[in-house]
mmCIF file of N, CA and C in Angstrom:
data_model
loop_
_atom_site.group_PDB
_atom_site.id
_atom_site.type_symbol
_atom_site.label_atom_id
_atom_site.label_comp_id
_atom_site.label_asym_id
_atom_site.label_seq_id
_atom_site.Cartn_x
_atom_site.Cartn_y
_atom_site.Cartn_z
ATOM 1 N N UNK Y 1 118.876 80.652 101.748
ATOM 2 C CA UNK Y 1 118.613 81.269 100.452
ATOM 3 C C UNK Y 1 118.424 82.766 100.663
ATOM 4 N N UNK Y 2 119.277 83.587 100.085
ATOM 5 C CA UNK Y 2 119.159 85.035 100.184
ATOM 6 C C UNK Y 2 118.442 85.601 98.975
ATOM 7 N N UNK Y 3 117.761 86.698 99.195
ATOM 8 C CA UNK Y 3 117.088 87.363 98.083
ATOM 9 C C UNK Y 3 118.112 88.010 97.172
ATOM 10 N N UNK Y 4 117.821 88.046 95.885
ATOM 11 C CA UNK Y 4 118.751 88.603 94.905
ATOM 12 C C UNK Y 4 118.384 90.038 94.553
ATOM 13 N N UNK Y 5 118.034 90.828 95.557
ATOM 14 C CA UNK Y 5 117.763 92.247 95.344
ATOM 15 C C UNK Y 5 118.661 93.044 96.270
ATOM 16 N N UNK Y 6 118.954 94.262 95.883
ATOM 17 C CA UNK Y 6 119.873 95.060 96.690
ATOM 18 C C UNK Y 6 119.200 96.321 97.236
ATOM 19 N N UNK Y 7 117.927 96.198 97.575
ATOM 20 C CA UNK Y 7 117.190 97.319 98.150
ATOM 21 C C UNK Y 7 117.163 97.125 99.662
ATOM 22 N N UNK Y 8 117.595 98.133 100.425
ATOM 23 C CA UNK Y 8 117.569 98.002 101.885
ATOM 24 C C UNK Y 8 116.142 97.753 102.392
ATOM 25 N N UNK Y 9 116.011 96.888 103.394
ATOM 26 C CA UNK Y 9 114.694 96.547 103.922
ATOM 27 C C UNK Y 9 113.945 97.781 104.415
ATOM 28 N N UNK Y 10 114.647 98.737 105.012
ATOM 29 C CA UNK Y 10 113.962 99.935 105.513
ATOM 30 C C UNK Y 10 113.340 100.744 104.375
ATOM 31 N N UNK Y 11 113.952 100.721 103.193
ATOM 32 C CA UNK Y 11 113.374 101.422 102.038
ATOM 33 C C UNK Y 11 112.111 100.712 101.555
ATOM 34 N N UNK Y 12 112.117 99.396 101.599
ATOM 35 C CA UNK Y 12 110.924 98.631 101.221
ATOM 36 C C UNK Y 12 109.794 98.925 102.199
ATOM 37 N N UNK Y 13 110.117 98.980 103.491
ATOM 38 C CA UNK Y 13 109.113 99.290 104.513
ATOM 39 C C UNK Y 13 108.528 100.676 104.279
ATOM 40 N N UNK Y 14 109.372 101.667 104.032
ATOM 41 C CA UNK Y 14 108.896 103.032 103.776
ATOM 42 C C UNK Y 14 107.977 103.069 102.556
ATOM 43 N N UNK Y 15 108.381 102.384 101.497
ATOM 44 C CA UNK Y 15 107.589 102.339 100.272
ATOM 45 C C UNK Y 15 106.211 101.735 100.541
ATOM 46 N N UNK Y 16 106.197 100.619 101.274
ATOM 47 C CA UNK Y 16 104.932 99.949 101.567
ATOM 48 C C UNK Y 16 104.027 100.821 102.435
ATOM 49 N N UNK Y 17 104.591 101.470 103.439
ATOM 50 C CA UNK Y 17 103.792 102.350 104.292
ATOM 51 C C UNK Y 17 103.248 103.534 103.508
ATOM 52 N N UNK Y 18 104.069 104.120 102.668
ATOM 53 C CA UNK Y 18 103.668 105.289 101.883
ATOM 54 C C UNK Y 18 102.539 104.950 100.905
ATOM 55 N N UNK Y 19 102.557 103.728 100.380
ATOM 56 C CA UNK Y 19 101.574 103.330 99.373
ATOM 57 C C UNK Y 19 100.488 102.406 99.918
ATOM 58 N N UNK Y 20 100.431 102.291 101.250
ATOM 59 C CA UNK Y 20 99.409 101.476 101.925
ATOM 60 C C UNK Y 20 99.418 100.028 101.439
ATOM 61 N N UNK Y 21 100.604 99.486 101.259
ATOM 62 C CA UNK Y 21 100.768 98.091 100.854
ATOM 63 C C UNK Y 21 100.874 97.251 102.118
ATOM 64 N N UNK Y 22 99.974 96.291 102.267
ATOM 65 C CA UNK Y 22 99.976 95.455 103.466
ATOM 66 C C UNK Y 22 100.742 94.157 103.261
ATOM 67 N N UNK Y 23 100.835 93.699 102.036
ATOM 68 C CA UNK Y 23 101.568 92.469 101.751
ATOM 69 C C UNK Y 23 102.304 92.648 100.429
ATOM 70 N N UNK Y 24 103.595 92.366 100.439
ATOM 71 C CA UNK Y 24 104.409 92.490 99.234
ATOM 72 C C UNK Y 24 104.921 91.104 98.873
ATOM 73 N N UNK Y 25 104.613 90.643 97.687
ATOM 74 C CA UNK Y 25 105.039 89.324 97.239
ATOM 75 C C UNK Y 25 106.139 89.464 96.197
ATOM 76 N N UNK Y 26 107.213 88.732 96.396
ATOM 77 C CA UNK Y 26 108.307 88.672 95.429
ATOM 78 C C UNK Y 26 108.310 87.283 94.815
ATOM 79 N N UNK Y 27 108.539 87.215 93.516
ATOM 80 C CA UNK Y 27 108.516 85.923 92.851
ATOM 81 C C UNK Y 27 109.437 85.958 91.648
ATOM 82 N N UNK Y 28 109.617 84.833 91.045
ATOM 83 C CA UNK Y 28 110.452 84.741 89.855
ATOM 84 C C UNK Y 28 111.926 84.691 90.177
ATOM 85 N N UNK Y 29 112.740 85.262 89.300
ATOM 86 C CA UNK Y 29 114.192 85.147 89.421
ATOM 87 C C UNK Y 29 114.759 85.903 90.615
ATOM 88 N N UNK Y 30 113.988 86.792 91.235
ATOM 89 C CA UNK Y 30 114.480 87.499 92.423
ATOM 90 C C UNK Y 30 114.631 86.533 93.599
ATOM 91 N N UNK Y 31 113.916 85.415 93.571
ATOM 92 C CA UNK Y 31 113.944 84.475 94.688
ATOM 93 C C UNK Y 31 114.908 83.316 94.503
ATOM 94 N N UNK Y 32 115.215 82.959 93.278
ATOM 95 C CA UNK Y 32 116.018 81.759 93.062
ATOM 96 C C UNK Y 32 117.217 81.985 92.177
ATOM 97 N N UNK Y 33 117.842 80.897 91.821
ATOM 98 C CA UNK Y 33 119.053 80.940 91.004
ATOM 99 C C UNK Y 33 118.773 80.691 89.527
ATOM 100 N N UNK Y 34 117.562 80.949 89.074
ATOM 101 C CA UNK Y 34 117.239 80.657 87.675
ATOM 102 C C UNK Y 34 117.503 81.780 86.746
#
């Protein structure tokens, strides 16, 4: 099952580091085929 987002993982990492996010949860239609 692949994620349905088109953001490069390195950009997500940079965003989390910049904003001191230790855990990022994705849910809803980004995860499934609904």
